[in-house]
Each structure stands twice: as structure tokens, then as C-alpha cells.
């Protein structure tokens, strides 16, 4: 019978040891055991309730508090769903695929309008002499306005429809969304250089803890969209081609907003076109956007709709003032109405924020046509 490695006994044999049992001369005094117990308790306390002051940290580690944090288990990270994994693979592949150089890169100007463009003559003057450097797309729903409803996902659908048609042209490298009440603030050359010579998209995006920001969030968007990632911003964007492709291919996040961001759902008035793209880019490429829109809108009246300009409001000074603004402003919708102001950085350099402005009534057309050569050439 084997009793262990290197020890063999025959069946029936019993090995007997005789003699007195000797006490170990290395027996430790009781006080050493007590000391060990106290040190163990102290270390446990230090691990669980480590001090927050820097002086206390150095008692336990020469590296300070960062040294202690190394001992702690990593914070739990949520595992992505299968759909998220698939979506992010496609997104990353598009983002890291270099854009093909085009001999004649163009800007796609995409107009979201209920009907014809009231400022068509102004835009004709703006585009004059720059043929081959731009494309124009108009999403008009005059006959069936039900297709695009303010505040609903149909507004996002119209944006995606414009992007789909504009992406058919491989020379379109920048995509600008405009409304029928938008007017240009700069010359074509200025706007072309501003958009073409930077590698970010201009998507408005900020954190609003108030009722018209994160108060619109629905937990039904979990797990893909968490409340901490929910963002708000104006819908008027300028996208580089890779970002336009990503928006068009997205189905995962779009579906979440289609189903759970709508007026009246769970007592909330979630506006899809104000939250989908800001939240989407905050999740998938936060460093790839500028966090402001290049289209100026005046919300100073704090109403449901921004300030609108009539004929008597339009002056050279007004247009000059708007086009000189070089800081973006966001105001939270909570009781604090906190103002968050940031410089508009273009390739790391502070520059004016806005290339377009809205909302202008059709009656301002004549004044704008007269002022256009002056206020655009002066910049």
C-alpha cells in the first residue's frame, strides 16, 4: 500500500515510533502572535478605508495614492452586447480607413425644407463662380409634410435620406445640413477652406442635466445607451465623409432613438433630432467632433423656438456681430441655467464659430441680397 511519495508499507504492517515527543525550541511567544494579528487588522483597514489625503497615502506606498489604487480590483466594465460588438467593428473600420484623395473634393449642401427655398437667389449668388466644388440636395416635403414632423424620428430619417443621396457622389467629402431659413455668413472660399482643411465634424454636443436634456432620457435605451452618455445639441451639422457613412450604416443606436425618444413617451418629450447624433458621436467618436454647430441660432429668448429675424432686424452690424462670435455657448435647462462657454478651436487655433445663421424670414431676402457682397467680402 502506498502512503505517499517515497514511503511504502506492506499490507498489515504497522510502523511504531517510540520515545518521548520533544517540544519545538522555536515556539514563538504569545506577544508575537498578537502583533501579527494587529498588523493584519491594520492592513485590512488600510486596504478597505485607505486615506484620501496625500500625506496618508505615503504611509502605505512611496508612490502615493496611485500606488494603493494598483492593489484595488479594477472597476467592473459592462460587456458589450453582440449587436454593439458588430456595430463598433464596422464603425472602427470606417473611421480608420483613410479617405481617398479626390482631385475635386466637394461640399454637399443639404437643405431640409418644407417646400421651395425662399433664399434661392441668395444661395445662387453665394455659389456663383464655384461650379465643380459643391453639390446641392433639397429634401422638400411640401406635398406630404407628414413625412417630416418636428420633434419626431422622421426628422432624422430626412437627414439620413439626404446623406444617402449625397454619398452617391464620391467627390462629396463634407456634408452640411441647412434649413430653408439659413443664410451664409461668409464667402464660398472661406467656408470651403474652413471645412475642407480640418479633420473633425461639426456636431453640437453637450451635457444638460435639466428636464430638456437628460430629463428626456429613457432607461428603455439600456444597455447600449446609458444616462451618463446621453447628450443634447442642435441638429444642424457638418460631417466629414467617414462620419456620414457611419450615420448611414448605424441601425443599433438609431433603433433605440426611434423607439424610445419621442414626444409623450413615459411622460417625457424627447426630441430625436436634438439627441440622436450628439449621443451617437459621444459614444463612438467623441474626439472626432468639435462640440458646436457652425450654424448660429439665437436661443436667448428661452422659448420653444429660437429668435427669428425680420426685415427691420437685418443690418450689416447684425451679420458682422454674428460672424465675429468665437465662443460657443450652451445653457442647461435646469433651474440653475448654467452657461458653459468654450472657445471655438479650429485645428487648435481660436477662430469664429459660425459660417451660417438662422432663422430668417423670407421678407429679409432683398436686404440680404444688398448686404451680401459687403458682409462676406469684409471677412
Coordinates of C-alpha atoms in Angstrom, one line a residue:
X1 CA 0.0 0.0 0.0
X2 CA 1.3 3.4 -0.9
X3 CA 1.0 6.0 1.7
X4 CA 2.8 8.8 0.0
X5 CA 5.6 9.5 -2.4
X6 CA 8.8 7.6 -1.3
X7 CA 7.0 5.8 1.6
X8 CA 5.9 2.2 1.2
X9 CA 4.3 -0.2 3.7
X10 CA 3.2 -3.7 3.2
X11 CA -0.3 -4.6 3.9
X12 CA -0.7 -5.5 7.6
X13 CA 2.4 -3.8 8.8
X14 CA 2.3 -1.1 11.4
X15 CA 5.2 1.2 11.9
X16 CA 5.6 2.2 15.6
X17 CA 7.7 5.1 16.8
X18 CA 8.8 5.1 20.4
X19 CA 10.4 7.7 22.6
X20 CA 9.4 11.0 24.1
X21 CA 7.9 13.8 22.0
X22 CA 10.1 16.8 22.1
X23 CA 8.8 20.4 22.3
X24 CA 10.0 22.7 19.5
X25 CA 12.6 25.0 20.7
X26 CA 11.3 27.6 18.1
X27 CA 8.0 28.2 19.7
X28 CA 7.1 31.9 19.4
X29 CA 6.0 33.9 22.4
X30 CA 2.3 34.9 22.5
X31 CA 3.1 38.6 22.0
X32 CA 4.4 37.9 18.5
X33 CA 1.2 36.3 17.5
X34 CA -0.8 39.2 18.9
X35 CA 1.4 41.6 17.0
X36 CA 0.9 39.7 13.8
X37 CA -2.9 39.8 14.3
X38 CA -2.8 43.6 14.9
X39 CA -0.7 44.2 11.8
X40 CA -3.1 42.1 9.8
X41 CA -6.2 44.1 11.1
X42 CA -4.3 47.3 10.4
X43 CA -3.5 46.3 6.8
X44 CA -7.1 45.2 6.2
X45 CA -8.3 48.6 7.5
X46 CA -5.8 50.4 5.3
X47 CA -6.9 48.4 2.2
X48 CA -10.6 48.9 2.8
X49 CA -10.6 52.5 4.1
X50 CA -7.5 53.9 2.5
X51 CA -6.8 57.6 3.4
X52 CA -7.7 60.3 0.9
X53 CA -5.0 62.8 1.9
X54 CA -1.7 62.6 0.0
X55 CA 0.3 62.5 3.3
X56 CA -1.6 59.5 4.5
X57 CA -1.0 57.7 1.2
X58 CA 2.7 57.8 1.6
X59 CA 2.4 55.8 4.8
X60 CA 1.4 52.8 2.6
X61 CA 3.2 53.5 -0.6
X62 CA 6.1 55.6 -1.9
X63 CA 4.0 56.2 -5.0
X64 CA 1.2 57.9 -3.1
X65 CA -2.5 57.2 -3.6
X66 CA -1.9 55.9 -7.1
X67 CA 0.2 53.1 -5.6
X68 CA -2.7 52.0 -3.5
X69 CA -5.1 52.1 -6.4
X70 CA -3.0 49.5 -8.1
X71 CA -3.9 47.0 -5.4
X72 CA -7.6 47.5 -5.8
X73 CA -9.6 45.3 -8.2
X74 CA -10.5 47.1 -11.5
X75 CA -13.9 48.7 -11.7
X76 CA -16.4 46.4 -13.4
X77 CA -16.8 47.2 -17.1
X78 CA -20.1 46.4 -18.8
X79 CA -19.7 43.8 -21.5
X80 CA -20.9 44.9 -24.9
X81 CA -23.9 43.1 -26.4
X82 CA -23.3 41.1 -29.7
X83 CA -25.1 43.9 -31.6
X84 CA -22.7 46.5 -30.0
X85 CA -19.6 44.5 -30.9
X86 CA -20.7 44.1 -34.5
X87 CA -21.7 47.8 -34.7
X88 CA -18.4 49.1 -33.3
X89 CA -16.3 46.8 -35.6
X90 CA -18.0 48.4 -38.6
X91 CA -17.6 51.9 -37.1
X92 CA -13.9 51.5 -36.3
X93 CA -13.2 50.0 -39.7
X94 CA -14.8 53.0 -41.4
X95 CA -13.0 55.5 -39.1
X96 CA -9.6 54.1 -39.6
X97 CA -9.9 53.7 -43.4
X98 CA -8.0 56.6 -45.0
X99 CA -10.1 58.8 -47.2
X100 CA -9.3 58.5 -50.9
X101 CA -7.8 61.7 -52.2
X102 CA -10.1 63.4 -54.7
X103 CA -8.9 65.8 -57.4
X104 CA -12.1 67.9 -57.0
X105 CA -13.4 67.4 -53.4
X106 CA -16.8 69.0 -53.0
X107 CA -19.1 70.2 -50.2
X108 CA -22.6 68.8 -50.3
X109 CA -25.1 71.5 -49.2
X110 CA -28.2 69.6 -48.0
X111 CA -31.3 71.6 -47.4
X112 CA -34.1 70.3 -45.2
X113 CA -37.2 72.3 -46.2
X114 CA -41.0 72.0 -46.1
X115 CA -41.1 73.4 -49.7
X116 CA -39.1 75.6 -52.0
X117 CA -36.1 77.6 -50.8
X118 CA -37.1 81.2 -50.1
X119 CA -33.4 82.3 -50.2
X120 CA -32.6 80.6 -53.5
X121 CA -31.5 83.8 -55.1
X122 CA -29.1 84.5 -52.2
X123 CA -27.6 81.0 -52.5
X124 CA -27.2 81.3 -56.2
X125 CA -25.1 84.4 -55.6
X126 CA -23.1 82.5 -53.0
X127 CA -22.4 79.6 -55.3
X128 CA -21.6 81.7 -58.4
X129 CA -18.2 81.1 -59.9
X130 CA -17.5 77.9 -57.8
X131 CA -19.0 75.3 -60.0
X132 CA -17.5 71.9 -59.5
X133 CA -16.7 72.5 -55.8
X134 CA -20.2 71.9 -54.4
X135 CA -23.4 69.9 -54.7
X136 CA -26.9 70.8 -53.7
X137 CA -29.6 68.5 -52.3
X138 CA -33.0 69.6 -51.2
X139 CA -35.4 67.5 -49.1
X140 CA -38.7 69.1 -49.7
X141 CA -42.0 67.7 -48.3
X142 CA -44.5 70.4 -49.4
X143 CA -46.9 67.9 -50.9
X144 CA -46.7 65.4 -48.0
X145 CA -45.4 67.3 -44.9
X146 CA -46.4 64.4 -42.7
X147 CA -43.2 62.7 -43.8
X148 CA -41.2 65.1 -41.7
X149 CA -42.6 66.1 -38.3
X150 CA -40.8 68.4 -35.9
X151 CA -39.6 66.5 -32.8
X152 CA -40.0 63.0 -34.2
X153 CA -37.7 60.5 -35.7
X154 CA -38.9 61.4 -39.2
X155 CA -36.6 64.5 -39.0
X156 CA -33.6 62.1 -38.5
X157 CA -35.0 60.0 -41.4
X158 CA -34.9 63.0 -43.6
X159 CA -31.3 63.8 -42.6
X160 CA -30.2 60.2 -43.4
X161 CA -32.1 60.3 -46.7
X162 CA -30.1 63.5 -47.7
X163 CA -26.9 61.9 -46.6
X164 CA -27.6 58.7 -48.6
X165 CA -28.2 60.7 -51.8
X166 CA -25.2 62.9 -51.2
X167 CA -22.9 60.0 -50.6
X168 CA -23.6 58.6 -54.0
X169 CA -21.2 61.2 -55.3
X170 CA -17.6 60.0 -54.4
X171 CA -16.3 63.6 -54.7
X172 CA -18.5 64.9 -51.8
X173 CA -16.2 65.0 -48.8
X174 CA -18.1 67.3 -46.5
X175 CA -21.8 67.3 -45.8
X176 CA -23.6 70.4 -44.4
X177 CA -27.2 70.2 -43.2
X178 CA -29.1 73.5 -43.6
X179 CA -32.7 74.6 -43.2
X180 CA -34.8 76.8 -45.5
X181 CA -34.3 79.7 -43.2
X182 CA -30.5 79.5 -43.2
X183 CA -28.3 82.2 -44.8
X184 CA -24.5 82.2 -45.4
X185 CA -22.3 84.4 -43.3
X186 CA -19.1 84.1 -45.2
X187 CA -17.9 83.8 -48.8
X188 CA -17.8 80.4 -50.5
X189 CA -14.0 80.3 -50.5
X190 CA -13.8 81.0 -46.7
X191 CA -16.4 78.3 -45.9
X192 CA -14.8 75.8 -48.3
X193 CA -11.3 76.2 -46.7
X194 CA -12.8 76.2 -43.2
X195 CA -14.5 72.8 -43.7
X196 CA -12.0 71.1 -46.0
X197 CA -8.9 71.8 -44.0
X198 CA -9.9 70.3 -40.8
X199 CA -10.4 66.6 -39.8
X200 CA -13.3 67.0 -37.4
X201 CA -17.0 67.1 -37.9
X202 CA -19.0 70.0 -36.5
X203 CA -21.7 68.3 -34.4
X204 CA -23.2 70.2 -31.5
X205 CA -22.9 68.2 -28.3
X206 CA -23.1 69.0 -24.6
X207 CA -24.3 67.5 -21.3
X208 CA -27.6 69.0 -20.0
X209 CA -28.8 67.7 -16.6
X210 CA -32.1 69.6 -16.9
X211 CA -35.5 68.5 -17.9
X212 CA -34.9 69.3 -21.6
X213 CA -31.6 67.4 -21.5
X214 CA -31.1 64.2 -19.5
X215 CA -34.6 64.6 -18.2
X216 CA -35.7 63.2 -21.6
X217 CA -33.7 60.0 -21.2
X218 CA -35.5 56.7 -21.0
X219 CA -34.0 53.6 -19.3
X220 CA -35.5 51.6 -22.1
X221 CA -32.4 52.6 -24.1
X222 CA -30.3 50.4 -21.9
X223 CA -27.8 48.7 -22.1
X224 CA -26.4 50.4 -25.2
X225 CA -27.3 53.9 -24.2
X226 CA -26.6 54.8 -20.6
X227 CA -27.9 58.0 -19.0
X228 CA -24.4 59.3 -18.4
X229 CA -23.7 59.2 -22.1
X230 CA -26.9 60.9 -23.1
X231 CA -26.2 64.3 -24.9
X232 CA -28.0 67.2 -26.5
X233 CA -27.3 69.5 -29.3
X234 CA -28.6 71.4 -32.3
X235 CA -29.4 69.3 -35.4
X236 CA -27.5 71.5 -37.9
X237 CA -24.2 69.7 -38.6
X238 CA -21.3 69.4 -40.9
X239 CA -19.9 65.9 -41.3
X240 CA -16.8 64.6 -42.9
X241 CA -17.3 61.6 -45.2
X242 CA -16.3 58.9 -42.7
X243 CA -18.9 60.2 -40.2
X244 CA -21.6 60.5 -42.8
X245 CA -21.0 56.8 -43.7
X246 CA -21.2 55.8 -40.1
X247 CA -24.5 57.6 -39.6
X248 CA -25.9 55.9 -42.6
X249 CA -24.9 52.4 -41.6
X250 CA -26.0 52.7 -38.0
X251 CA -29.0 50.7 -37.1
X252 CA -28.3 49.8 -33.4
X253 CA -28.4 53.3 -31.9
X254 CA -30.8 54.7 -34.4
X255 CA -33.3 52.0 -33.4
X256 CA -33.0 52.9 -29.7
X257 CA -33.9 56.6 -30.5
X258 CA -36.6 55.6 -33.0
X259 CA -38.4 53.5 -30.4
X260 CA -37.7 55.3 -27.1
X261 CA -37.0 59.0 -27.9
X262 CA -40.3 60.5 -29.0
X263 CA -42.7 63.2 -27.6
X264 CA -45.0 61.9 -24.9
X265 CA -43.3 58.6 -24.2
X266 CA -43.4 57.9 -20.5
X267 CA -44.4 61.5 -19.9
X268 CA -41.2 62.8 -21.5
X269 CA -40.9 65.0 -24.6
X270 CA -37.7 63.5 -26.1
X271 CA -36.8 65.2 -29.4
X272 CA -34.9 62.7 -31.5
X273 CA -33.0 65.2 -33.8
X274 CA -31.7 67.0 -30.7
X275 CA -30.3 63.9 -29.1
X276 CA -29.5 61.1 -31.6
X277 CA -26.4 62.4 -33.3
X278 CA -24.9 64.1 -30.2
X279 CA -25.3 60.9 -28.2
X280 CA -24.2 58.7 -31.0
X281 CA -20.9 60.6 -31.6
X282 CA -20.3 60.9 -27.9
X283 CA -20.4 57.1 -27.7
X284 CA -18.4 56.2 -30.8
X285 CA -16.0 59.1 -31.6
X286 CA -16.1 61.9 -29.0
X287 CA -12.7 63.3 -30.1
X288 CA -13.8 63.5 -33.7
X289 CA -16.3 66.2 -33.3
X290 CA -16.0 69.9 -32.4
X291 CA -18.9 70.0 -30.0
X292 CA -20.5 73.1 -31.6
X293 CA -22.6 73.7 -34.7
X294 CA -21.3 76.0 -37.5
X295 CA -24.9 77.4 -37.9
X296 CA -25.8 80.2 -35.5
X297 CA -29.1 80.1 -33.7
X298 CA -30.2 82.7 -31.0
X299 CA -31.9 80.9 -28.1
X300 CA -31.6 83.9 -25.8
X301 CA -35.4 84.4 -25.6
X302 CA -35.6 80.9 -24.0
X303 CA -38.7 79.8 -25.9
X304 CA -39.6 76.6 -27.7
X305 CA -38.3 78.2 -31.0
X306 CA -35.2 80.4 -31.5
X307 CA -35.3 84.0 -32.3
X308 CA -36.4 84.9 -35.8
X309 CA -35.2 87.8 -37.8
X310 CA -37.5 90.1 -39.8
X311 CA -36.6 92.7 -42.4
X312 CA -36.1 95.5 -39.8
X313 CA -33.7 93.3 -37.8
X314 CA -31.3 92.7 -40.7
X315 CA -28.4 95.1 -40.8
X316 CA -24.7 94.9 -41.7
X317 CA -23.9 95.2 -38.0
X318 CA -26.1 92.2 -37.1
X319 CA -24.4 90.0 -39.6
X320 CA -21.0 91.2 -38.6
X321 CA -21.7 90.6 -34.9
X322 CA -22.9 87.0 -35.5
X323 CA -20.0 86.1 -37.8
X324 CA -17.5 87.5 -35.3
X325 CA -18.5 85.2 -32.4
X326 CA -15.6 83.0 -31.4
X327 CA -17.0 81.2 -28.4
X328 CA -19.8 78.6 -28.3
X329 CA -22.4 78.9 -25.6
X330 CA -24.6 76.2 -24.1
X331 CA -27.1 76.8 -21.3
X332 CA -28.6 74.0 -19.2
X333 CA -32.3 73.6 -18.8
X334 CA -32.4 73.1 -15.1
X335 CA -33.2 75.8 -12.5
X336 CA -29.5 77.0 -12.5
X337 CA -29.5 77.8 -16.2
X338 CA -25.7 77.2 -16.1
X339 CA -23.9 78.8 -19.0
X340 CA -21.0 76.8 -20.5
X341 CA -18.8 78.9 -22.8
X342 CA -15.9 77.4 -24.8
X343 CA -13.6 78.8 -27.4
X344 CA -14.2 77.6 -31.0
X345 CA -10.9 75.9 -31.8
X346 CA -10.2 75.2 -35.5
X347 CA -7.1 73.0 -35.7
X348 CA -6.2 74.2 -32.2
X349 CA -6.5 77.9 -33.2
X350 CA -9.3 80.1 -31.9
X351 CA -11.5 81.2 -34.8
X352 CA -15.0 82.4 -35.4
X353 CA -17.6 79.7 -34.8
X354 CA -20.3 80.3 -37.4
X355 CA -20.5 80.0 -41.2
X356 CA -24.3 80.1 -41.4
X357 CA -27.2 81.6 -39.4
X358 CA -30.9 81.1 -39.0
X359 CA -33.9 81.8 -38.6
X360 CA -34.5 84.5 -41.2
X361 CA -38.0 85.3 -42.6
X362 CA -38.4 85.3 -46.4
X363 CA -39.1 89.1 -46.2
X364 CA -35.4 89.6 -45.4
X365 CA -34.2 88.4 -48.9
X366 CA -33.9 91.9 -50.5
X367 CA -31.9 93.3 -47.6
X368 CA -29.6 90.2 -47.6
X369 CA -29.0 90.4 -51.3
X370 CA -27.9 94.1 -51.0
X371 CA -25.7 93.4 -48.0
X372 CA -24.2 90.1 -49.2
X373 CA -21.2 91.5 -51.1
X374 CA -20.2 93.7 -48.2
X375 CA -20.6 91.4 -45.2
X376 CA -19.0 88.4 -46.9
X377 CA -16.0 90.2 -48.5
X378 CA -15.2 92.0 -45.3
X379 CA -14.1 88.8 -43.6

